[in-house]
mmCIF file of C-alpha atoms in Angstrom:
data_model
loop_
_atom_site.group_PDB
_atom_site.id
_atom_site.type_symbol
_atom_site.label_atom_id
_atom_site.label_comp_id
_atom_site.label_asym_id
_atom_site.label_seq_id
_atom_site.Cartn_x
_atom_site.Cartn_y
_atom_site.Cartn_z
ATOM 1 C CA MET A 28 -24.101 -13.206 6.783
ATOM 2 C CA ALA A 29 -22.513 -10.414 5.245
ATOM 3 C CA LYS A 30 -19.301 -11.721 3.734
ATOM 4 C CA ASN A 31 -16.166 -10.035 4.072
ATOM 5 C CA LYS A 32 -14.845 -9.420 0.157
ATOM 6 C CA LYS A 33 -11.952 -8.461 -0.590
ATOM 7 C CA THR A 34 -11.163 -6.285 -3.484
ATOM 8 C CA PRO A 35 -7.907 -7.551 -6.149
ATOM 9 C CA SER A 36 -5.535 -5.597 -5.557
ATOM 10 C CA ASN A 37 -3.942 -4.308 -9.651
ATOM 11 C CA THR A 38 -0.112 -4.237 -8.553
ATOM 12 C CA ILE A 39 0.845 -6.857 -10.216
ATOM 13 C CA ALA A 40 4.383 -7.045 -8.567
ATOM 14 C CA SER A 41 6.311 -3.790 -6.851
ATOM 15 C CA ASN A 42 10.188 -3.026 -5.999
ATOM 16 C CA LYS A 43 10.466 -3.080 -1.683
ATOM 17 C CA LYS A 44 14.239 -1.950 -2.807
ATOM 18 C CA ALA A 45 13.682 1.012 -4.470
ATOM 19 C CA ARG A 46 12.500 2.624 -1.823
ATOM 20 C CA PHE A 47 15.081 1.752 0.941
ATOM 21 C CA ASP A 48 17.726 2.970 -1.614
ATOM 22 C CA TYR A 49 16.837 5.789 -2.809
ATOM 23 C CA PHE A 50 15.354 9.354 -1.408
ATOM 24 C CA ILE A 51 12.105 9.206 -4.114
ATOM 25 C CA GLU A 52 11.074 12.801 -5.269
ATOM 26 C CA GLN A 53 8.351 12.755 -7.493
ATOM 27 C CA GLU A 54 6.382 10.111 -9.510
ATOM 28 C CA PHE A 55 5.527 9.173 -13.308
ATOM 29 C CA GLU A 56 3.137 6.627 -14.428
ATOM 30 C CA ALA A 57 4.539 5.233 -18.125
ATOM 31 C CA GLY A 58 2.658 2.674 -20.073
ATOM 32 C CA LEU A 59 5.185 -0.693 -21.786
ATOM 33 C CA VAL A 60 6.126 -2.185 -25.332
ATOM 34 C CA LEU A 61 4.349 -5.217 -24.248
ATOM 35 C CA GLU A 62 4.019 -9.260 -26.376
ATOM 36 C CA GLY A 63 1.377 -11.738 -26.054
ATOM 37 C CA TRP A 64 2.726 -13.768 -23.681
ATOM 38 C CA GLU A 65 4.285 -10.574 -21.187
ATOM 39 C CA VAL A 66 0.760 -9.729 -20.996
ATOM 40 C CA LYS A 67 -0.493 -13.369 -19.936
ATOM 41 C CA SER A 68 2.123 -13.832 -17.092
ATOM 42 C CA MET A 69 2.033 -10.858 -15.834
ATOM 43 C CA ARG A 70 -1.556 -12.044 -14.961
ATOM 44 C CA ALA A 71 -0.796 -15.151 -13.370
ATOM 45 C CA ASN A 72 1.712 -12.925 -11.130
ATOM 46 C CA LEU A 73 5.131 -14.237 -12.734
ATOM 47 C CA VAL A 74 7.290 -10.858 -12.654
ATOM 48 C CA GLN A 75 10.182 -9.714 -10.473
ATOM 49 C CA LEU A 76 11.363 -6.215 -11.045
ATOM 50 C CA LYS A 77 13.975 -6.071 -7.783
ATOM 51 C CA GLU A 78 17.351 -6.040 -9.864
ATOM 52 C CA SER A 79 15.602 -3.488 -12.927
ATOM 53 C CA TYR A 80 16.178 -0.093 -14.051
ATOM 54 C CA VAL A 81 15.561 2.817 -16.854
ATOM 55 C CA GLN A 82 17.651 4.467 -19.177
ATOM 56 C CA ILE A 83 17.368 7.097 -21.821
ATOM 57 C CA HIS A 84 18.138 6.308 -24.834
ATOM 58 C CA ASN A 85 17.472 8.593 -28.014
ATOM 59 C CA GLY A 86 15.438 10.002 -26.787
ATOM 60 C CA GLU A 87 13.520 7.277 -25.129
ATOM 61 C CA LEU A 88 13.046 5.562 -22.441
ATOM 62 C CA PHE A 89 13.573 1.790 -22.037
ATOM 63 C CA LEU A 90 13.042 -0.719 -18.689
ATOM 64 C CA TYR A 91 16.509 -3.156 -18.199
ATOM 65 C CA GLY A 92 16.420 -6.452 -15.950
ATOM 66 C CA ALA A 93 12.763 -6.527 -15.278
ATOM 67 C CA HIS A 94 12.283 -10.556 -14.948
ATOM 68 C CA ILE A 95 8.611 -12.355 -17.064
ATOM 69 C CA SER A 96 8.487 -15.285 -16.071
ATOM 70 C CA PRO A 97 7.003 -17.240 -19.625
ATOM 71 C CA LEU A 98 4.294 -19.690 -19.133
ATOM 72 C CA ILE A 99 4.337 -22.906 -19.445
ATOM 73 C CA SER A 100 1.340 -22.944 -22.406
ATOM 74 C CA ALA A 101 3.689 -19.861 -23.747
ATOM 75 C CA SER A 102 2.835 -19.950 -27.625
ATOM 76 C CA THR A 103 5.233 -22.401 -29.434
ATOM 77 C CA HIS A 104 6.384 -20.524 -31.810
ATOM 78 C CA ILE A 105 8.472 -18.218 -30.117
ATOM 79 C CA SER A 106 11.074 -17.864 -28.305
ATOM 80 C CA PRO A 107 10.166 -16.293 -24.685
ATOM 81 C CA ASN A 108 12.806 -13.806 -23.240
ATOM 82 C CA PRO A 109 12.072 -13.298 -20.169
ATOM 83 C CA VAL A 110 14.843 -9.993 -18.952
ATOM 84 C CA ARG A 111 14.807 -8.405 -22.426
ATOM 85 C CA THR A 112 14.862 -4.415 -22.850
ATOM 86 C CA ARG A 113 11.129 -3.317 -22.287
ATOM 87 C CA LYS A 114 10.319 0.403 -24.510
ATOM 88 C CA LEU A 115 7.996 2.637 -21.973
ATOM 89 C CA LEU A 116 6.159 5.212 -23.409
ATOM 90 C CA MET A 117 5.252 8.269 -21.952
ATOM 91 C CA LYS A 118 4.665 11.456 -23.009
ATOM 92 C CA ASN A 119 7.382 13.718 -24.876
ATOM 93 C CA LEU A 120 6.604 16.561 -22.146
ATOM 94 C CA GLU A 121 7.558 14.560 -19.396
ATOM 95 C CA ILE A 122 10.761 12.426 -20.773
ATOM 96 C CA SER A 123 12.406 15.639 -22.158
ATOM 97 C CA ARG A 124 11.930 16.931 -18.434
ATOM 98 C CA LEU A 125 13.667 13.503 -17.539
ATOM 99 C CA ILE A 126 16.051 13.620 -19.268
ATOM 100 C CA GLY A 127 16.521 17.561 -18.499
ATOM 101 C CA GLN A 128 17.423 16.620 -14.949
ATOM 102 C CA VAL A 129 18.751 12.960 -14.871
ATOM 103 C CA GLU A 130 21.245 14.645 -16.639
ATOM 104 C CA ARG A 131 21.667 18.163 -14.815
ATOM 105 C CA ASP A 132 20.678 17.568 -11.243
ATOM 106 C CA GLY A 133 22.519 13.916 -10.851
ATOM 107 C CA TYR A 134 18.737 12.014 -10.343
ATOM 108 C CA THR A 135 17.820 8.387 -11.620
ATOM 109 C CA LEU A 136 14.744 6.310 -12.849
ATOM 110 C CA ALA A 137 13.854 3.638 -10.564
ATOM 111 C CA PRO A 138 10.703 1.638 -11.324
ATOM 112 C CA LEU A 139 8.588 1.113 -8.266
ATOM 113 C CA SER A 140 5.769 -1.209 -9.511
ATOM 114 C CA LEU A 141 3.537 -2.574 -11.974
ATOM 115 C CA TYR A 142 0.135 -2.199 -11.732
ATOM 116 C CA TRP A 143 -2.660 -2.699 -13.353
ATOM 117 C CA SER A 144 -5.103 0.577 -15.313
ATOM 118 C CA ARG A 145 -8.009 0.074 -17.054
ATOM 119 C CA GLY A 146 -7.040 -2.932 -18.378
ATOM 120 C CA ARG A 147 -3.322 -1.866 -19.153
ATOM 121 C CA ALA A 148 -0.490 -2.449 -17.528
ATOM 122 C CA LYS A 149 1.606 0.568 -16.353
ATOM 123 C CA LEU A 150 5.085 1.155 -14.546
ATOM 124 C CA LYS A 151 5.351 4.017 -11.540
ATOM 125 C CA ILE A 152 8.482 5.422 -12.473
ATOM 126 C CA GLY A 153 9.828 7.804 -9.971
ATOM 127 C CA LEU A 154 13.036 9.897 -9.718
ATOM 128 C CA ALA A 155 15.366 9.399 -7.122
ATOM 129 C CA LYS A 156 18.181 10.477 -5.664
ATOM 130 C CA GLY A 157 20.470 8.134 -3.724
ATOM 131 C CA LYS A 158 20.899 7.640 -0.192
ATOM 132 C CA LYS A 159 24.246 8.000 1.604
ATOM 133 C CA GLN A 160 24.531 4.214 4.015
ATOM 134 C CA HIS A 161 23.726 6.969 7.256
ATOM 135 C CA ASP A 162 21.056 7.580 5.544
ATOM 136 C CA LYS A 163 19.209 3.631 5.029
ATOM 137 C CA ARG A 164 20.779 2.834 8.606
ATOM 138 C CA ALA A 165 18.480 5.300 9.422
ATOM 139 C CA SER A 166 15.045 4.333 7.837
ATOM 140 C CA ILE A 167 16.069 0.893 9.427
ATOM 141 C CA LYS A 168 16.171 2.772 12.725
ATOM 142 C CA ASP A 169 12.497 3.956 11.431
ATOM 143 C CA ARG A 170 10.910 0.442 10.398
ATOM 144 C CA ASP A 171 12.011 -0.964 13.723
ATOM 145 C CA TRP A 172 10.519 1.975 15.637
ATOM 146 C CA LYS A 173 7.231 1.180 14.346
ATOM 147 C CA ARG A 174 7.255 -2.323 14.416
ATOM 148 C CA ASP A 175 7.875 -2.009 17.627
ATOM 149 C CA GLN A 176 5.255 0.399 18.475
ATOM 150 C CA GLN A 177 2.711 -1.444 17.008
ATOM 151 C CA ARG A 178 3.800 -4.144 19.338
ATOM 152 C CA ILE A 179 3.569 -2.122 21.849
ATOM 153 C CA MET A 180 0.176 -0.941 21.420
ATOM 154 C CA LYS A 181 -1.383 -4.727 20.474
ATOM 155 C CA GLY A 182 -0.180 -5.459 23.328
ATOM 156 C CA GLY A 183 -2.918 -3.008 24.757
#
């Protein structure tokens, strides 16, 4: 008797709204500077990236608005702040390229997903250009058509 074993997903949280609101040109991987209680909460999947964004200050990247809910059993000698600003870790060359494109070309940085890579939490950042309203309507139309195609194919 063979059992169906699913490999556990490494994804902690994803930001579906970012892919709807922006055209993603390039994707980058960044590490995060975290506290101990945040890592424990990530292992329990208590993370939301829905309203988060990435900004550049003094040549460094920071993640704003990401909500990491503290566990009830978190340490008692600290007061956890669920939406604190978190520093992102990338190589200087990548950061300087991002700075150039964000400042000159009108791009923005959007967090796409948070996942585990070799036991470390990583954030996938997208170099993004904003969509206009008609682009969003086209995305909705395409999504609905693909869903209808699946229904037709499944129905036989």
